[in-house]
Amino acid sequence: MPLQCEVADLVAAGPFPAEDAEVEAIEETQRLLERVPKPVTDEEARALATLFGPDNCFGLAWTLLHLIETAPGAGTARYTERLDNEWVQMLNARIEVGRQSHGGDQGRRCQAPGQGHHRSW
């Protein structure tokens, strides 16, 4: 499935600039990012995960991370490109925490205090 035009335009612009880049470059990145409709597809999420730059880019990296997390398979995805980037590492870590808290203990149910084991007197 091809990428939506807005996603393709953002991907074509390349990785996000650093916070010390020219204001125009940061504004253009913001403009392109804001055009992307949500949710994105899993394929688009993989492409978007390659765009993280060297820093927060004035909050745009967080916006990108949250956009990627709108993909239907985001809860089980593993982003394998640019693993040296701290934002890709954070994205994968968030997914792993979600797996552990929602799927890692399948079949085990928590019970309220006083419920569960009953003694026969």
PDB file of C-alpha atoms in Angstrom:
ATOM      1  CA  MET A   1       0.000   0.000   0.000  1.00  0.00           C
ATOM      2  CA  PRO A   2       1.499   3.364  -0.967  1.00  0.00           C
ATOM      3  CA  LEU A   3       2.063   6.074   1.607  1.00  0.00           C
ATOM      4  CA  GLN A   4      -0.444   8.905   1.855  1.00  0.00           C
ATOM      5  CA  CYS A   5       0.837  12.012   0.050  1.00  0.00           C
ATOM      6  CA  GLU A   6       1.274  13.902   3.326  1.00  0.00           C
ATOM      7  CA  VAL A   7       3.373  11.093   4.812  1.00  0.00           C
ATOM      8  CA  ALA A   8       5.413  10.753   1.615  1.00  0.00           C
ATOM      9  CA  ASP A   9       6.125  14.508   1.649  1.00  0.00           C
ATOM     10  CA  LEU A  10       7.315  14.370   5.258  1.00  0.00           C
ATOM     11  CA  VAL A  11       9.486  11.306   4.614  1.00  0.00           C
ATOM     12  CA  ALA A  12      10.956  12.947   1.495  1.00  0.00           C
ATOM     13  CA  ALA A  13      12.040  15.922   3.619  1.00  0.00           C
ATOM     14  CA  GLY A  14      14.318  13.599   5.586  1.00  0.00           C
ATOM     15  CA  PRO A  15      15.147  13.382   9.281  1.00  0.00           C
ATOM     16  CA  PHE A  16      14.037  16.188  11.569  1.00  0.00           C
ATOM     17  CA  PRO A  17      16.496  19.042  11.978  1.00  0.00           C
ATOM     18  CA  ALA A  18      18.310  19.727  15.231  1.00  0.00           C
ATOM     19  CA  GLU A  19      17.118  22.526  17.480  1.00  0.00           C
ATOM     20  CA  ASP A  20      20.055  24.678  16.341  1.00  0.00           C
ATOM     21  CA  ALA A  21      18.932  24.512  12.687  1.00  0.00           C
ATOM     22  CA  GLU A  22      17.534  27.478  10.793  1.00  0.00           C
ATOM     23  CA  VAL A  23      14.064  28.508  11.957  1.00  0.00           C
ATOM     24  CA  GLU A  24      12.708  27.981   8.444  1.00  0.00           C
ATOM     25  CA  ALA A  25      13.763  24.316   8.440  1.00  0.00           C
ATOM     26  CA  ILE A  26      12.042  23.691  11.763  1.00  0.00           C
ATOM     27  CA  GLU A  27       8.895  25.529  10.653  1.00  0.00           C
ATOM     28  CA  GLU A  28       8.766  23.506   7.418  1.00  0.00           C
ATOM     29  CA  THR A  29       9.112  20.263   9.376  1.00  0.00           C
ATOM     30  CA  GLN A  30       6.295  21.356  11.674  1.00  0.00           C
ATOM     31  CA  ARG A  31       4.089  22.291   8.714  1.00  0.00           C
ATOM     32  CA  LEU A  32       4.647  18.917   7.032  1.00  0.00           C
ATOM     33  CA  LEU A  33       4.098  17.013  10.277  1.00  0.00           C
ATOM     34  CA  GLU A  34       0.834  18.799  11.038  1.00  0.00           C
ATOM     35  CA  ARG A  35      -0.548  17.856   7.597  1.00  0.00           C
ATOM     36  CA  VAL A  36      -0.354  14.098   8.251  1.00  0.00           C
ATOM     37  CA  PRO A  37      -3.836  12.664   8.944  1.00  0.00           C
ATOM     38  CA  LYS A  38      -4.312  10.261  11.830  1.00  0.00           C
ATOM     39  CA  PRO A  39      -4.234   7.351  12.200  1.00  0.00           C
ATOM     40  CA  VAL A  40      -1.280   6.311  10.080  1.00  0.00           C
ATOM     41  CA  THR A  41      -0.873   2.815   8.673  1.00  0.00           C
ATOM     42  CA  ASP A  42       1.717   0.369   9.981  1.00  0.00           C
ATOM     43  CA  GLU A  43       3.778   0.902   6.826  1.00  0.00           C
ATOM     44  CA  GLU A  44       3.611   4.664   7.291  1.00  0.00           C
ATOM     45  CA  ALA A  45       4.606   4.304  10.947  1.00  0.00           C
ATOM     46  CA  ARG A  46       7.715   2.362   9.921  1.00  0.00           C
ATOM     47  CA  ALA A  47       8.626   5.087   7.421  1.00  0.00           C
ATOM     48  CA  LEU A  48       7.966   7.851   9.948  1.00  0.00           C
ATOM     49  CA  ALA A  49      10.168   6.156  12.553  1.00  0.00           C
ATOM     50  CA  THR A  50      13.177   6.871  10.321  1.00  0.00           C
ATOM     51  CA  LEU A  51      12.657  10.630  10.666  1.00  0.00           C
ATOM     52  CA  PHE A  52      13.734  11.207  14.254  1.00  0.00           C
ATOM     53  CA  GLY A  53      16.551  13.707  14.444  1.00  0.00           C
ATOM     54  CA  PRO A  54      19.296  14.225  16.994  1.00  0.00           C
ATOM     55  CA  ASP A  55      17.142  15.994  19.589  1.00  0.00           C
ATOM     56  CA  ASN A  56      13.609  17.012  20.590  1.00  0.00           C
ATOM     57  CA  CYS A  57      13.268  19.557  17.756  1.00  0.00           C
ATOM     58  CA  PHE A  58      11.228  21.827  20.036  1.00  0.00           C
ATOM     59  CA  GLY A  59       8.669  19.106  20.771  1.00  0.00           C
ATOM     60  CA  LEU A  60       8.224  17.899  17.201  1.00  0.00           C
ATOM     61  CA  ALA A  61       9.911  14.579  18.039  1.00  0.00           C
ATOM     62  CA  TRP A  62       7.214  13.915  20.648  1.00  0.00           C
ATOM     63  CA  THR A  63       4.521  14.780  18.114  1.00  0.00           C
ATOM     64  CA  LEU A  64       6.105  12.351  15.658  1.00  0.00           C
ATOM     65  CA  LEU A  65       6.310   9.624  18.309  1.00  0.00           C
ATOM     66  CA  HIS A  66       2.627  10.045  19.175  1.00  0.00           C
ATOM     67  CA  LEU A  67       1.711  10.036  15.478  1.00  0.00           C
ATOM     68  CA  ILE A  68       3.558   6.736  14.990  1.00  0.00           C
ATOM     69  CA  GLU A  69       1.671   5.315  17.969  1.00  0.00           C
ATOM     70  CA  THR A  70      -1.650   5.873  16.125  1.00  0.00           C
ATOM     71  CA  ALA A  71      -0.857   2.977  13.757  1.00  0.00           C
ATOM     72  CA  PRO A  72      -3.051  -0.103  14.312  1.00  0.00           C
ATOM     73  CA  GLY A  73      -0.067  -2.353  14.978  1.00  0.00           C
ATOM     74  CA  ALA A  74       1.850   0.143  17.097  1.00  0.00           C
ATOM     75  CA  GLY A  75       1.356  -1.857  20.284  1.00  0.00           C
ATOM     76  CA  THR A  76       3.232  -4.850  18.897  1.00  0.00           C
ATOM     77  CA  ALA A  77       5.578  -3.215  16.391  1.00  0.00           C
ATOM     78  CA  ARG A  78       9.350  -3.276  16.507  1.00  0.00           C
ATOM     79  CA  TYR A  79      11.102  -0.419  14.754  1.00  0.00           C
ATOM     80  CA  THR A  80      14.455  -1.723  13.551  1.00  0.00           C
ATOM     81  CA  GLU A  81      15.869   1.102  11.437  1.00  0.00           C
ATOM     82  CA  ARG A  82      18.079   3.726  13.063  1.00  0.00           C
ATOM     83  CA  LEU A  83      18.319   1.802  16.327  1.00  0.00           C
ATOM     84  CA  ASP A  84      21.161   4.107  17.353  1.00  0.00           C
ATOM     85  CA  ASN A  85      18.692   7.009  17.598  1.00  0.00           C
ATOM     86  CA  GLU A  86      17.450   7.708  21.133  1.00  0.00           C
ATOM     87  CA  TRP A  87      13.913   8.425  19.891  1.00  0.00           C
ATOM     88  CA  VAL A  88      13.659   5.068  18.111  1.00  0.00           C
ATOM     89  CA  GLN A  89      14.980   3.441  21.281  1.00  0.00           C
ATOM     90  CA  MET A  90      12.341   5.267  23.341  1.00  0.00           C
ATOM     91  CA  LEU A  91       9.594   4.263  20.909  1.00  0.00           C
ATOM     92  CA  ASN A  92      10.604   0.601  21.136  1.00  0.00           C
ATOM     93  CA  ALA A  93      10.895   0.836  24.934  1.00  0.00           C
ATOM     94  CA  ARG A  94       7.367   2.262  25.207  1.00  0.00           C
ATOM     95  CA  ILE A  95       6.061  -0.603  23.084  1.00  0.00           C
ATOM     96  CA  GLU A  96       7.851  -3.142  25.268  1.00  0.00           C
ATOM     97  CA  VAL A  97       6.390  -1.630  28.445  1.00  0.00           C
ATOM     98  CA  GLY A  98       2.950  -1.837  26.850  1.00  0.00           C
ATOM     99  CA  ARG A  99       3.507  -5.474  25.948  1.00  0.00           C
ATOM    100  CA  GLN A 100       4.578  -6.325  29.476  1.00  0.00           C
ATOM    101  CA  SER A 101       1.707  -4.523  31.138  1.00  0.00           C
ATOM    102  CA  HIS A 102      -1.004  -5.743  28.750  1.00  0.00           C
ATOM    103  CA  GLY A 103       0.138  -9.018  27.297  1.00  0.00           C
ATOM    104  CA  GLY A 104       3.043 -10.363  29.259  1.00  0.00           C
ATOM    105  CA  ASP A 105       0.890 -11.909  31.973  1.00  0.00           C
ATOM    106  CA  GLN A 106      -1.893 -13.337  29.854  1.00  0.00           C
ATOM    107  CA  GLY A 107      -4.019 -15.743  31.781  1.00  0.00           C
ATOM    108  CA  ARG A 108      -3.078 -14.289  35.148  1.00  0.00           C
ATOM    109  CA  ARG A 109      -5.754 -12.227  36.784  1.00  0.00           C
ATOM    110  CA  CYS A 110      -5.386  -9.883  39.691  1.00  0.00           C
ATOM    111  CA  GLN A 111      -7.876 -10.265  42.471  1.00  0.00           C
ATOM    112  CA  ALA A 112      -9.001  -7.757  45.016  1.00  0.00           C
ATOM    113  CA  PRO A 113      -7.823  -8.347  48.575  1.00  0.00           C
ATOM    114  CA  GLY A 114      -9.969 -10.916  50.321  1.00  0.00           C
ATOM    115  CA  GLN A 115     -10.947 -12.651  47.099  1.00  0.00           C
ATOM    116  CA  GLY A 116      -9.464 -15.758  45.642  1.00  0.00           C
ATOM    117  CA  HIS A 117      -8.114 -18.315  48.056  1.00  0.00           C
ATOM    118  CA  HIS A 118     -10.852 -19.419  50.432  1.00  0.00           C
ATOM    119  CA  ARG A 119     -10.234 -21.501  53.481  1.00  0.00           C
ATOM    120  CA  SER A 120     -12.497 -24.177  54.705  1.00  0.00           C
ATOM    121  CA  TRP A 121     -12.837 -23.999  58.477  1.00  0.00           C
TER     122      TRP A 121
END
